[in-house]
PDB file of C-alpha atoms in Angstrom:
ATOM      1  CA  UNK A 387       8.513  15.864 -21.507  1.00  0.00           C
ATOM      2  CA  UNK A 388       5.935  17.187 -19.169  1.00  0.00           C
ATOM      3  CA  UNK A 389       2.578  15.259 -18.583  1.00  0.00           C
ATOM      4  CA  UNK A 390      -0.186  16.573 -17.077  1.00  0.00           C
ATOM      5  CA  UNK A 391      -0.685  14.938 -13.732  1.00  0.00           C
ATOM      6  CA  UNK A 392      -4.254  11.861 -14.421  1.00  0.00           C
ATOM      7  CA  UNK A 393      -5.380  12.047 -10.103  1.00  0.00           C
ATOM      8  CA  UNK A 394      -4.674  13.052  -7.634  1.00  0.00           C
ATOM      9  CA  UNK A 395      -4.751  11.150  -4.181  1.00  0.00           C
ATOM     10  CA  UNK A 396      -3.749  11.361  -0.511  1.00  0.00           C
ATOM     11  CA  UNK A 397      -1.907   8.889   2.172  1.00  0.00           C
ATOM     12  CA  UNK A 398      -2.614   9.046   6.138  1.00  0.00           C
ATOM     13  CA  UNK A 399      -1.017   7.226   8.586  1.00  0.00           C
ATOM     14  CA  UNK A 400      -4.257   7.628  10.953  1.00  0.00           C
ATOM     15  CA  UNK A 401      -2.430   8.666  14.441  1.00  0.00           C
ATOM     16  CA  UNK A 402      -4.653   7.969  17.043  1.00  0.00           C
ATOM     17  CA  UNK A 403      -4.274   8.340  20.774  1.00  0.00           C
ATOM     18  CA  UNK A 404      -3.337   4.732  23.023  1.00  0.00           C
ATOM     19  CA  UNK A 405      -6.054   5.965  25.623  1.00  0.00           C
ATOM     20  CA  UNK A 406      -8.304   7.052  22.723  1.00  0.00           C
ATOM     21  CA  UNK A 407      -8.210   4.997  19.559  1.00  0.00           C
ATOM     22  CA  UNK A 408     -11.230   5.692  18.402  1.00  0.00           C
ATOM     23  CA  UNK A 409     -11.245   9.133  17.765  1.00  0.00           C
ATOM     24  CA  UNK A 410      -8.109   8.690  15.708  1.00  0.00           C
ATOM     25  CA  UNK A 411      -9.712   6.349  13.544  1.00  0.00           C
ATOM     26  CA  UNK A 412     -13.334   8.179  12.976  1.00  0.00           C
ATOM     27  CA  UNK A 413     -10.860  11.112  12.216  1.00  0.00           C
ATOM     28  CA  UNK A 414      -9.372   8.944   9.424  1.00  0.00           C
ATOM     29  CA  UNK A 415     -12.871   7.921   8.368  1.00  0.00           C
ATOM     30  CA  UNK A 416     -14.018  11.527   8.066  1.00  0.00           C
ATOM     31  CA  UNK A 417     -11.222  12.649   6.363  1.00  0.00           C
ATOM     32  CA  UNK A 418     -11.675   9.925   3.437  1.00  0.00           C
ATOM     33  CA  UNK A 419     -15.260  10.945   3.138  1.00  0.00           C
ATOM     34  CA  UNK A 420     -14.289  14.816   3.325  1.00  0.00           C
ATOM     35  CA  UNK A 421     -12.107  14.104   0.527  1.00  0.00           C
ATOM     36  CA  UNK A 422     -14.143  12.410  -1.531  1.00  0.00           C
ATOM     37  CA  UNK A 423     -16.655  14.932  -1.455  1.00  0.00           C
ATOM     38  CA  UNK A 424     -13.687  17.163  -2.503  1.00  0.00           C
ATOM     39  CA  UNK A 425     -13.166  15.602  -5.760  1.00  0.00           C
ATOM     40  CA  UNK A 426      -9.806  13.716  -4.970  1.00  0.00           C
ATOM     41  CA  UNK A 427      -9.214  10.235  -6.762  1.00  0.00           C
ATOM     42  CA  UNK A 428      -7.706   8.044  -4.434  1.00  0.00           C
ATOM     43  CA  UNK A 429      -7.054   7.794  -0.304  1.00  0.00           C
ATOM     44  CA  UNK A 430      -4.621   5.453   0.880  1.00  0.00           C
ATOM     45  CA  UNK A 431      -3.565   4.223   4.158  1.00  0.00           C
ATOM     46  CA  UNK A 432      -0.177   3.055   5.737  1.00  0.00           C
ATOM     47  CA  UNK A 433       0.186  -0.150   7.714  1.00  0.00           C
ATOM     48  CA  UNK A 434       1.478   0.694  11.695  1.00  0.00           C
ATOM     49  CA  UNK A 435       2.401  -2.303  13.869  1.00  0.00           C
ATOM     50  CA  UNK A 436       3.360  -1.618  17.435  1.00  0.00           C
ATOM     51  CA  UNK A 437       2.846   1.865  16.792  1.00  0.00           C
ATOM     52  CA  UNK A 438       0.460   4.518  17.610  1.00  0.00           C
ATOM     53  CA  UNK A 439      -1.360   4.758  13.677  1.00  0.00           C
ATOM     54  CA  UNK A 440      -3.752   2.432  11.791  1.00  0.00           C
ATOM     55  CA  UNK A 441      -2.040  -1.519  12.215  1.00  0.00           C
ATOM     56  CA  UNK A 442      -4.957  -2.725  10.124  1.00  0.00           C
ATOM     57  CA  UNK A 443      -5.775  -0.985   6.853  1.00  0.00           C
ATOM     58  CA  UNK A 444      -7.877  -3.062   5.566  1.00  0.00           C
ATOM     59  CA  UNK A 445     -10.447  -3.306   8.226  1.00  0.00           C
ATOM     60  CA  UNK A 446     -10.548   0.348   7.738  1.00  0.00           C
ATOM     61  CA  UNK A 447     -10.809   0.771   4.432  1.00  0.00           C
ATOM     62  CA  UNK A 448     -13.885  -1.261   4.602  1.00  0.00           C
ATOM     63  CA  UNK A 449     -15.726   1.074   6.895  1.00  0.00           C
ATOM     64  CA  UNK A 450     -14.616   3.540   4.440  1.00  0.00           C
ATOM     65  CA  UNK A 451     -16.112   1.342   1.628  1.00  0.00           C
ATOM     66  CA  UNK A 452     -19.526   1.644   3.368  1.00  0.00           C
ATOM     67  CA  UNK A 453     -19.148   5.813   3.574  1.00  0.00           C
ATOM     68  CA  UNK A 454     -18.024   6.645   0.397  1.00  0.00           C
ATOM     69  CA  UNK A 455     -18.688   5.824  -3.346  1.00  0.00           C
ATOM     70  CA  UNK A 456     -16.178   6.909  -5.734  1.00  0.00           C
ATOM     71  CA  UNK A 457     -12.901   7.347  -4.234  1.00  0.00           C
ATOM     72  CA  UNK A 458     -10.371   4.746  -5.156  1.00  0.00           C
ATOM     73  CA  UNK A 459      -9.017   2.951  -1.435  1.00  0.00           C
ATOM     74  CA  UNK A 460      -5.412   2.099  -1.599  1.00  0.00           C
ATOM     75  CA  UNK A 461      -3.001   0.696   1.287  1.00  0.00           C
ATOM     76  CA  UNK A 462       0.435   1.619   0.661  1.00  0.00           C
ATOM     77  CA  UNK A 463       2.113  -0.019   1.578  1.00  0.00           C
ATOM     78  CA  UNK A 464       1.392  -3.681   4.006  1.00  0.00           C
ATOM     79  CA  UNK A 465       4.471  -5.100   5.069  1.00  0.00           C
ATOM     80  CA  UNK A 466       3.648  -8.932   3.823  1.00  0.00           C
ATOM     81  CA  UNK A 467       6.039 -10.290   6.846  1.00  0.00           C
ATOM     82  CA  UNK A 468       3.291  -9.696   8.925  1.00  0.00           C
ATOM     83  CA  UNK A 469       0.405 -11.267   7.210  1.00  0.00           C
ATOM     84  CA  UNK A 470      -0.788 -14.674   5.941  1.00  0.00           C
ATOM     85  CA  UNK A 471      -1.302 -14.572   2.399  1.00  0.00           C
ATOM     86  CA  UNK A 472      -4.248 -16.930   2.563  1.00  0.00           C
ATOM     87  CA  UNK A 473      -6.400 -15.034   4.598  1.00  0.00           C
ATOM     88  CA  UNK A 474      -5.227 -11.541   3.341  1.00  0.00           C
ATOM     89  CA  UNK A 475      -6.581 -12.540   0.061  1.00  0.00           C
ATOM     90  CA  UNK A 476      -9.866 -13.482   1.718  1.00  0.00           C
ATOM     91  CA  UNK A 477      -9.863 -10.127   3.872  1.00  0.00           C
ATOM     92  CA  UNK A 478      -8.916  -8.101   0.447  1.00  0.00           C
ATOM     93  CA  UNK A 479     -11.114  -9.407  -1.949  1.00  0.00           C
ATOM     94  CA  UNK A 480     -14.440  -8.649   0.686  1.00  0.00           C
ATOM     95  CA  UNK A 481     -13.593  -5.551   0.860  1.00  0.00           C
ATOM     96  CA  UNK A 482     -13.095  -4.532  -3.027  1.00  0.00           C
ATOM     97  CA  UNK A 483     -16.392  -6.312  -3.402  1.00  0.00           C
ATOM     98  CA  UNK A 484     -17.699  -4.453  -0.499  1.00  0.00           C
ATOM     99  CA  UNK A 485     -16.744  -0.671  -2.234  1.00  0.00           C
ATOM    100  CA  UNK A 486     -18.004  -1.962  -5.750  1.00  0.00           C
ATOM    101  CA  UNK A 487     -14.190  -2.835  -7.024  1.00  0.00           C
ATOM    102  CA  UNK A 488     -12.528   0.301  -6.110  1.00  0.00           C
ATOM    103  CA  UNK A 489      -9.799  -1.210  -4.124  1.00  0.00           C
ATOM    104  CA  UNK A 490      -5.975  -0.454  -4.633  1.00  0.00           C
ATOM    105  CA  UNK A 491      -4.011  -2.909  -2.706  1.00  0.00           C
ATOM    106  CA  UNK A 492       0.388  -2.090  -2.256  1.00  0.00           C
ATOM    107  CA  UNK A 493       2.634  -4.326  -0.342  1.00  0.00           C
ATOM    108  CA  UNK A 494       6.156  -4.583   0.309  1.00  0.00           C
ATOM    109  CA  UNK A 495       8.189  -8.162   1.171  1.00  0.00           C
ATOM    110  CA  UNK A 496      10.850  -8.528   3.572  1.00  0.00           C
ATOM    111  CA  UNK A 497      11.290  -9.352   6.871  1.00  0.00           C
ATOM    112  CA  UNK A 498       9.421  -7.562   9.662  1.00  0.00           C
ATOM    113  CA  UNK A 499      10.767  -4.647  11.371  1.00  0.00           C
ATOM    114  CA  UNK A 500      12.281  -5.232  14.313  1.00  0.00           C
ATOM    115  CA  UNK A 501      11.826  -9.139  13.484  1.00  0.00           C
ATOM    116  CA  UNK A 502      14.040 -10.387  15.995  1.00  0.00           C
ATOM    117  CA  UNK A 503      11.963  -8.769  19.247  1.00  0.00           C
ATOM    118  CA  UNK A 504       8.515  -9.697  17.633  1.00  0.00           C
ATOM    119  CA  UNK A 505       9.185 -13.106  16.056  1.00  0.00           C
ATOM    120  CA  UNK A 506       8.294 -14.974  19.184  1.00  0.00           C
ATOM    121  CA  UNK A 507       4.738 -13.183  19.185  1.00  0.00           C
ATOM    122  CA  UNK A 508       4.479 -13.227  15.507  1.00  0.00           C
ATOM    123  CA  UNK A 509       5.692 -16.713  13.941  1.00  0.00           C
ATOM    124  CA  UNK A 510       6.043 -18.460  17.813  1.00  0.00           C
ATOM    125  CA  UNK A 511       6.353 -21.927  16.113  1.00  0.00           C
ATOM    126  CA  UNK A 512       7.502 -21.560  12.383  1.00  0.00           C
ATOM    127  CA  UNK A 513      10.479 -18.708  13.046  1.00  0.00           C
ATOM    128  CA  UNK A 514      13.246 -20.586  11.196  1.00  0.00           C
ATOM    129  CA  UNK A 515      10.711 -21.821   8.311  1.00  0.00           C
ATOM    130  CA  UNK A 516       9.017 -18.431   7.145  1.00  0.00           C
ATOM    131  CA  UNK A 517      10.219 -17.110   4.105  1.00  0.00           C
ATOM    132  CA  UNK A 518       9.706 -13.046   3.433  1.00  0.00           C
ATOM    133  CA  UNK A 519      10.929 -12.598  -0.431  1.00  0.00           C
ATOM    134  CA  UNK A 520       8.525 -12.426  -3.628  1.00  0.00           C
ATOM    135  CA  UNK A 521       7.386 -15.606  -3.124  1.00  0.00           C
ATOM    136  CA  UNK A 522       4.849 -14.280  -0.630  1.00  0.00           C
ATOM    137  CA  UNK A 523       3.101 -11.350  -2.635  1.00  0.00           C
ATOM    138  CA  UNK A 524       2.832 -13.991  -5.541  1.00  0.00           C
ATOM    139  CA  UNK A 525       1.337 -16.616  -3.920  1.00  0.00           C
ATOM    140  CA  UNK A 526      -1.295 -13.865  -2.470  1.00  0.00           C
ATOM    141  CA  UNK A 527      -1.922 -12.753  -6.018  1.00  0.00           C
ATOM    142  CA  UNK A 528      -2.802 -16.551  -7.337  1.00  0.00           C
ATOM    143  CA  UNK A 529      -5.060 -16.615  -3.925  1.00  0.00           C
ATOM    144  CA  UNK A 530      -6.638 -13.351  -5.712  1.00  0.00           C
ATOM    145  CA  UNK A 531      -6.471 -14.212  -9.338  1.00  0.00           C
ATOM    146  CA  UNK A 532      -8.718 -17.617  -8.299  1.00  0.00           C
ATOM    147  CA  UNK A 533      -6.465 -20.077  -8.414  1.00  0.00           C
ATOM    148  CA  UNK A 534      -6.853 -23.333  -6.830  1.00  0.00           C
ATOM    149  CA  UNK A 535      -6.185 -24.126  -3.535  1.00  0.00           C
ATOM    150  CA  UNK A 536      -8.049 -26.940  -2.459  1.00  0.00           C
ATOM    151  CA  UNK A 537      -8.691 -30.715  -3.518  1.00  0.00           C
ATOM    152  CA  UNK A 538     -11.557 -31.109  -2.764  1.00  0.00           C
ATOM    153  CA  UNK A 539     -14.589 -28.676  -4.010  1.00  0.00           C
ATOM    154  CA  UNK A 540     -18.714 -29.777  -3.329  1.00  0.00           C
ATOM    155  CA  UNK A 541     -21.002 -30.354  -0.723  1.00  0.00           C
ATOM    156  CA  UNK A 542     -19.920 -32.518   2.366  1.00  0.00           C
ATOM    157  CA  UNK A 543     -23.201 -32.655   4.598  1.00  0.00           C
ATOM    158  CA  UNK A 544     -24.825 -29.306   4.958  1.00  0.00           C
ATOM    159  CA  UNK A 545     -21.594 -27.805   4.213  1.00  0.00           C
ATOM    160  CA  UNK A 546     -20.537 -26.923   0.254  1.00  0.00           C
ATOM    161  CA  UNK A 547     -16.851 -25.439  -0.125  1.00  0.00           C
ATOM    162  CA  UNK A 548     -14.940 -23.911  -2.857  1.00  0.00           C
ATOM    163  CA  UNK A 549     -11.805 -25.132  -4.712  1.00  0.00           C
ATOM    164  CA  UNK A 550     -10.601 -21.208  -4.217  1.00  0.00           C
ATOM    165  CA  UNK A 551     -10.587 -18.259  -1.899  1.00  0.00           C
ATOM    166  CA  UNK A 552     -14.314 -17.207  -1.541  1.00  0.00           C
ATOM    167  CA  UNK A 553     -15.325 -14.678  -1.928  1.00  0.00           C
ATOM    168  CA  UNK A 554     -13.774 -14.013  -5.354  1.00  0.00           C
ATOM    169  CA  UNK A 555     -13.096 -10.502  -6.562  1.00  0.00           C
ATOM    170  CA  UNK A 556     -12.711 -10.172  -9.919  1.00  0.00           C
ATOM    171  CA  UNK A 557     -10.375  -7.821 -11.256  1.00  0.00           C
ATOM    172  CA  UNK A 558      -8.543  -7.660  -8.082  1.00  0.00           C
ATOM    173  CA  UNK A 559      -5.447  -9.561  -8.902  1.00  0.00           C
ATOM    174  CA  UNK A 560      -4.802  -7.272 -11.786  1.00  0.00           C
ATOM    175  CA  UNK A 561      -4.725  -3.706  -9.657  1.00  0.00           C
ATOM    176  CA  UNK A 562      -2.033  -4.588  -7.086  1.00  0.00           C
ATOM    177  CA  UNK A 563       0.829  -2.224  -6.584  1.00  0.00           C
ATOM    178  CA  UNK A 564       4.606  -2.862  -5.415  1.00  0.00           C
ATOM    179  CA  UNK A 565       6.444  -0.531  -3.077  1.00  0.00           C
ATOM    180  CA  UNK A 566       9.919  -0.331  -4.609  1.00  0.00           C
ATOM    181  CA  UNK A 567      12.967   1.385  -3.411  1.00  0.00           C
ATOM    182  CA  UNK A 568      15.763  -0.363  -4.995  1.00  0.00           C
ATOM    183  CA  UNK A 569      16.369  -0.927  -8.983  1.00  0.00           C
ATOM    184  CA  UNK A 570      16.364  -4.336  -8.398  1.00  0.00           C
ATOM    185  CA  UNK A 571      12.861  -4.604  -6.055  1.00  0.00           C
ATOM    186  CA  UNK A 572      11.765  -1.790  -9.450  1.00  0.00           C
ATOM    187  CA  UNK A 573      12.572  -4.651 -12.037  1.00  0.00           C
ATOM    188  CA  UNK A 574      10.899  -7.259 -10.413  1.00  0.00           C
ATOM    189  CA  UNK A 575       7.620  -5.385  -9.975  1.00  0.00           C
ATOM    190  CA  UNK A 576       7.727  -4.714 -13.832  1.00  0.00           C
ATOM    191  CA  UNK A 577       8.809  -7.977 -14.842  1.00  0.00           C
ATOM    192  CA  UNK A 578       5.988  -9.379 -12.839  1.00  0.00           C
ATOM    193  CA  UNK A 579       3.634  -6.997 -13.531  1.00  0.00           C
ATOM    194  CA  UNK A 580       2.808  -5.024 -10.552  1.00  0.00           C
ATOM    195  CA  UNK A 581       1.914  -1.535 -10.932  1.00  0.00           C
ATOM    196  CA  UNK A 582       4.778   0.676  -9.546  1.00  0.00           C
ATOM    197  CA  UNK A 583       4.730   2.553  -6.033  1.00  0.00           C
ATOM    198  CA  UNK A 584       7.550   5.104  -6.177  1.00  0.00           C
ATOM    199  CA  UNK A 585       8.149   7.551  -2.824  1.00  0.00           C
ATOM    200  CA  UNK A 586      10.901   9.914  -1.764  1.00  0.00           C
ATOM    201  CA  UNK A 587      12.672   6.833  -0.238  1.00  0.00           C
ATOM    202  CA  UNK A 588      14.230   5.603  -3.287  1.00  0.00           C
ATOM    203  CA  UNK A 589      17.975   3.616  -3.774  1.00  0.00           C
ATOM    204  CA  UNK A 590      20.323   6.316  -5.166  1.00  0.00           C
ATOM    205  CA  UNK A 591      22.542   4.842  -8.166  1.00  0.00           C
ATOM    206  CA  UNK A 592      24.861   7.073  -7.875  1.00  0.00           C
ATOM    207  CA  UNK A 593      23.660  10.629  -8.677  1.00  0.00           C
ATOM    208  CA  UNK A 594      22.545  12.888  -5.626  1.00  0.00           C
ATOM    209  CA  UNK A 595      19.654  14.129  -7.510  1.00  0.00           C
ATOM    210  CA  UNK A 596      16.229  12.920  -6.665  1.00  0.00           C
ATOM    211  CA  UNK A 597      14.534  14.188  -9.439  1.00  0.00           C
ATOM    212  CA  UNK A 598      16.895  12.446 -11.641  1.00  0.00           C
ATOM    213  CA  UNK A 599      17.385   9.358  -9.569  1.00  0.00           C
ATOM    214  CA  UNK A 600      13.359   9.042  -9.290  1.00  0.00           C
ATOM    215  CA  UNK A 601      13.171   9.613 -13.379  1.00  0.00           C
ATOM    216  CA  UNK A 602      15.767   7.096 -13.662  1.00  0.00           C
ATOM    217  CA  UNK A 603      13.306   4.385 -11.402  1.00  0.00           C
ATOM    218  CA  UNK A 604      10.026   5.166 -13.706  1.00  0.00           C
ATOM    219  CA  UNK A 605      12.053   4.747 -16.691  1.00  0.00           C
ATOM    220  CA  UNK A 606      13.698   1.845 -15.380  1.00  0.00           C
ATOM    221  CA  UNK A 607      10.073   0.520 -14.454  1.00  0.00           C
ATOM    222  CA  UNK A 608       8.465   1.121 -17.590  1.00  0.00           C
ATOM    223  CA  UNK A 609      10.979  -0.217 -19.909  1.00  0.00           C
ATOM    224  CA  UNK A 610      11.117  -3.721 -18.271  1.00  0.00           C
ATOM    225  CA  UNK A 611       7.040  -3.301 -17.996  1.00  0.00           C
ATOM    226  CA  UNK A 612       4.958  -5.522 -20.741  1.00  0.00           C
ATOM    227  CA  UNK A 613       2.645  -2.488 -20.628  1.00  0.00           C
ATOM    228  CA  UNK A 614       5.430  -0.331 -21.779  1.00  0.00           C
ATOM    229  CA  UNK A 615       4.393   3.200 -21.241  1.00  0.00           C
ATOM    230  CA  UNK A 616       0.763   2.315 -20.399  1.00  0.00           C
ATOM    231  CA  UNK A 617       2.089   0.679 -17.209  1.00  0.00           C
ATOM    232  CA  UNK A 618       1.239   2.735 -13.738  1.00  0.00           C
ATOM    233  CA  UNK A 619       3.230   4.333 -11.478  1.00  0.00           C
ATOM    234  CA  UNK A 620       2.339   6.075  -8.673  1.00  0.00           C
ATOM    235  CA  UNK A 621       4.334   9.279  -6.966  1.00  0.00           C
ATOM    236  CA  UNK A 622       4.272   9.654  -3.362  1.00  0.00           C
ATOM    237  CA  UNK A 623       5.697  12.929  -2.186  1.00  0.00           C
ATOM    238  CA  UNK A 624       5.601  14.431   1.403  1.00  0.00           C
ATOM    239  CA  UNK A 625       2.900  16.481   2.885  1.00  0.00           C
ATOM    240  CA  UNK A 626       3.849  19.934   4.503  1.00  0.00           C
ATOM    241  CA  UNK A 627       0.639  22.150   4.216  1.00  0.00           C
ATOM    242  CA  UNK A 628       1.994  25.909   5.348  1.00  0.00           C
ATOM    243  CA  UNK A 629      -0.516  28.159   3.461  1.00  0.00           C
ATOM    244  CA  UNK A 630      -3.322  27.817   6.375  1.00  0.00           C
ATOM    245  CA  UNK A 631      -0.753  27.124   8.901  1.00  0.00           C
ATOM    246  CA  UNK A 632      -0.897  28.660  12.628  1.00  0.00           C
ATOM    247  CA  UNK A 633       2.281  29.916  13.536  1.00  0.00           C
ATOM    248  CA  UNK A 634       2.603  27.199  15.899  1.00  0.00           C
ATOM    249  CA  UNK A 635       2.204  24.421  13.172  1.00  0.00           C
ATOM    250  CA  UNK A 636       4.740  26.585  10.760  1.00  0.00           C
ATOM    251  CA  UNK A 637       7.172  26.348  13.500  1.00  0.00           C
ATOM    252  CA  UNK A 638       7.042  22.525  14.596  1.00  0.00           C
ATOM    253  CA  UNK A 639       6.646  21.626  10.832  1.00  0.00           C
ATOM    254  CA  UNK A 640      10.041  23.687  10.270  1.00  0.00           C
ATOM    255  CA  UNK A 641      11.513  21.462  13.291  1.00  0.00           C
ATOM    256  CA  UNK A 642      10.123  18.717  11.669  1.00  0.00           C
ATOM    257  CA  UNK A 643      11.084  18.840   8.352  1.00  0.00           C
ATOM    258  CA  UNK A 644      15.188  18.338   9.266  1.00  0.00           C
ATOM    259  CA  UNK A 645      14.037  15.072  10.713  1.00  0.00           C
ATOM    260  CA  UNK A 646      12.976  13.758   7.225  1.00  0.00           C
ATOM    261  CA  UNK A 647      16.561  14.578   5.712  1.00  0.00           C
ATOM    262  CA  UNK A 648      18.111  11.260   5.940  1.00  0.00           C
ATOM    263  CA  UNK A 649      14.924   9.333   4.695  1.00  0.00           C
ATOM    264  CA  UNK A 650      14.740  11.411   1.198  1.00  0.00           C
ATOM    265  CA  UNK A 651      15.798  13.658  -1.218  1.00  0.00           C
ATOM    266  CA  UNK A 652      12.685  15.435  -2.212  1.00  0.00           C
ATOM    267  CA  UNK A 653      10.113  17.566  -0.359  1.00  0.00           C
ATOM    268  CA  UNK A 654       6.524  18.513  -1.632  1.00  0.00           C
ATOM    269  CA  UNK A 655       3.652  20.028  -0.745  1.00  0.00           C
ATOM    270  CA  UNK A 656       1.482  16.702  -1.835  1.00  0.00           C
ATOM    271  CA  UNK A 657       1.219  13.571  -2.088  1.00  0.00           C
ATOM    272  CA  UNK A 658       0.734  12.927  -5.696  1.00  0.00           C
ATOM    273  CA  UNK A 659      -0.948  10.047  -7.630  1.00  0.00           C
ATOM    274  CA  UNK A 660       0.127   9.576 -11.343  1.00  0.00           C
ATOM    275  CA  UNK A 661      -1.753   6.859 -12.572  1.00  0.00           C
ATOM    276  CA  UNK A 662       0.620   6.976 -15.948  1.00  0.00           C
TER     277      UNK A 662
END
C-alpha cells in the first residue's frame, strides 16, 4: 500500500577544509537555516571522528538551535563508543531546551572504528573494562528520562545539586532514534522502543532486493513495536542532485556513484524522512 510521504528532511556530513574549518561549518549552518526557510521538516547531521566533516554534532546543532525556529535537528547517527553517556545526556538535553524541544537525537552502539589505533587516546586507562553493546544507549536514555543518579540531592554550602542530570529536558527521552542495519539490532530498537533509523546500508536476509529487504526491516520493526503501526521510522536514501548539475559535477558524481555499490542496494535522489 502506498502512503503519502509525512516530512521531509535532509542529512550533511559538513566537509570542511583542515586549514579552514570554519567555513565548512558556517556552510553547514547556512544550509540548515536555508532549508528551513525552504519549508523542509527536519536537518540532521552525521558524527566524523578523525575525519575531515563535523566530529561534534551536537555543538552544532546548538548554534543551529539559536538560527532557526521550526526545523526539527536530528544527529544520525553518534557512534556511542565514543562518548560518555553521562555527559552526552547533559550536552543533549541543553540543547533540545535550547531550540524549544525540537531535538531528534540517533545513535548507534558498538565498538569504535578503527578501535584498536584510537583506544590508547580514547579509553587510555579503562580499554579492557568499556563495554559498547545496548547497555550504553540505555543507560543514556535513564540519564535523559530523569532518573536518579546521585545520593545525595540539597544544598552543601553555597552549592545546591540535583539527584539527576540538570538540566532536564522533558520529552527528550521519548524522541530518540536507533540506527539499525541488522534484523537483530531492528528488533531490539522496537522491543525497546526506539524510533527506527533505516538507510541503504541494511543486512540482506537473503533476497538481493533492497526494496524488498528494506520492506521486510519496517515490517519487521513495526510488528515487534508496542506502537504497532504508529511507531516511526525514518528512510535515509542517498543524495545525487543532477537536474542543476554542471557538467563537471554530472561527471565526478557518475565516478562517484560506483564507489557507493558495495555499501547499498538502493540509490535516490533524496534523503527522505517518513515519520510513519
Amino acid at each position: 500500500m502506498t502512503r503519502p510521504l509525512r516530512s521531509l528532511g535532509f542529512l550533511t556530513i559538513g566537509l570542511f577544509d583542515r586549514d579552514d574549518p570554519r567555513a565548512g561549518h558556517e556552510a553547514t549552518l547556512e544550509i540548515i537555516a536555508h532549508a528551513e526557510s525552504l519549508g523542509f521538516d527536519s536537518a540532521w547531521l552525521r558524527d566524523r571522528h578523525l575525519q575531515y566533516g563535523i566530529s561534534s554534532p551536537v555543538a552544532v546543532l546548538a548554534a543551529v538551535s539559536q538560527r532557526t525556529s521550526r526545523i526539527r535537528l536530528g544527529t544520525a547517527v553518534i557512534p556511542l563508543g565514543f562518548e560518555n553517556p553521562f555527559r552526552l545526556a547533559e550536552d543533549l538535553a541543553t540543547v533540545d531546551v535550547l531550540s524549544g524541544g525540537r531535538l531528534e537525537p540517533g545513535f548507534s552502539v558498538g565498538p569504535p572504528r578503527r578501535y584498536d589505533e584510537i583506544a590508547a587516546a580514547l579509553y587510555p586507562d579503562s580499554v579492557a573494562q568499556e563495554r559498547f553493546g545496548y547497555e550504553r544507549l540505555e543507560r543514556l536514555r535513564a540519564f535523559l528520562a530523569g532518573e536518579r543518579v546521585s545520593e545525595f540531592s540539597g544544598r552543601e554550602g553555597i552549592e545546591e545539586y540535583s539527584e539527576r542530570i540538570e538540566l532536564h529536558a522533558a520529552g527528550l527521552a521519548d524522541r530518540l532514534w536507533y540506527g539499525a542495519a541488522s534484523p537483530a539490532s531492528t528488533l531490539w530498537a522496537a522491543e525497546h522502543g526506539f524510533h527506527l533509523l533505516t538507510s541503504s546500508v541494511i543486512e540482506s536476509t537473503g533476497s538481493t532486493d533492497f526494496d524488498l529487504e528494506q520492506y521486510a526491516q519496517i515490517r519487521r520493526y513495526r510488528d515487534r513495536h508496542p506502537d504497532g503501526e504508529r511507531a516511526r521510522v525514518s528512510q535515509g536514501l542517498v543524495v545525487i542532485p543532477t537536474d542543476s548539475a554542471t557538467p563537471a559535477q554530472v561527471k565526478r558524481y557518475r565516478a562517484y556513484a560506483p564507489r557507493l555499490a558495495p555499501r547499498r542496494g538502493l540509490t535516490r535522489l533524496l534523503w527522505r524522512r517518513a515519520w510513519g
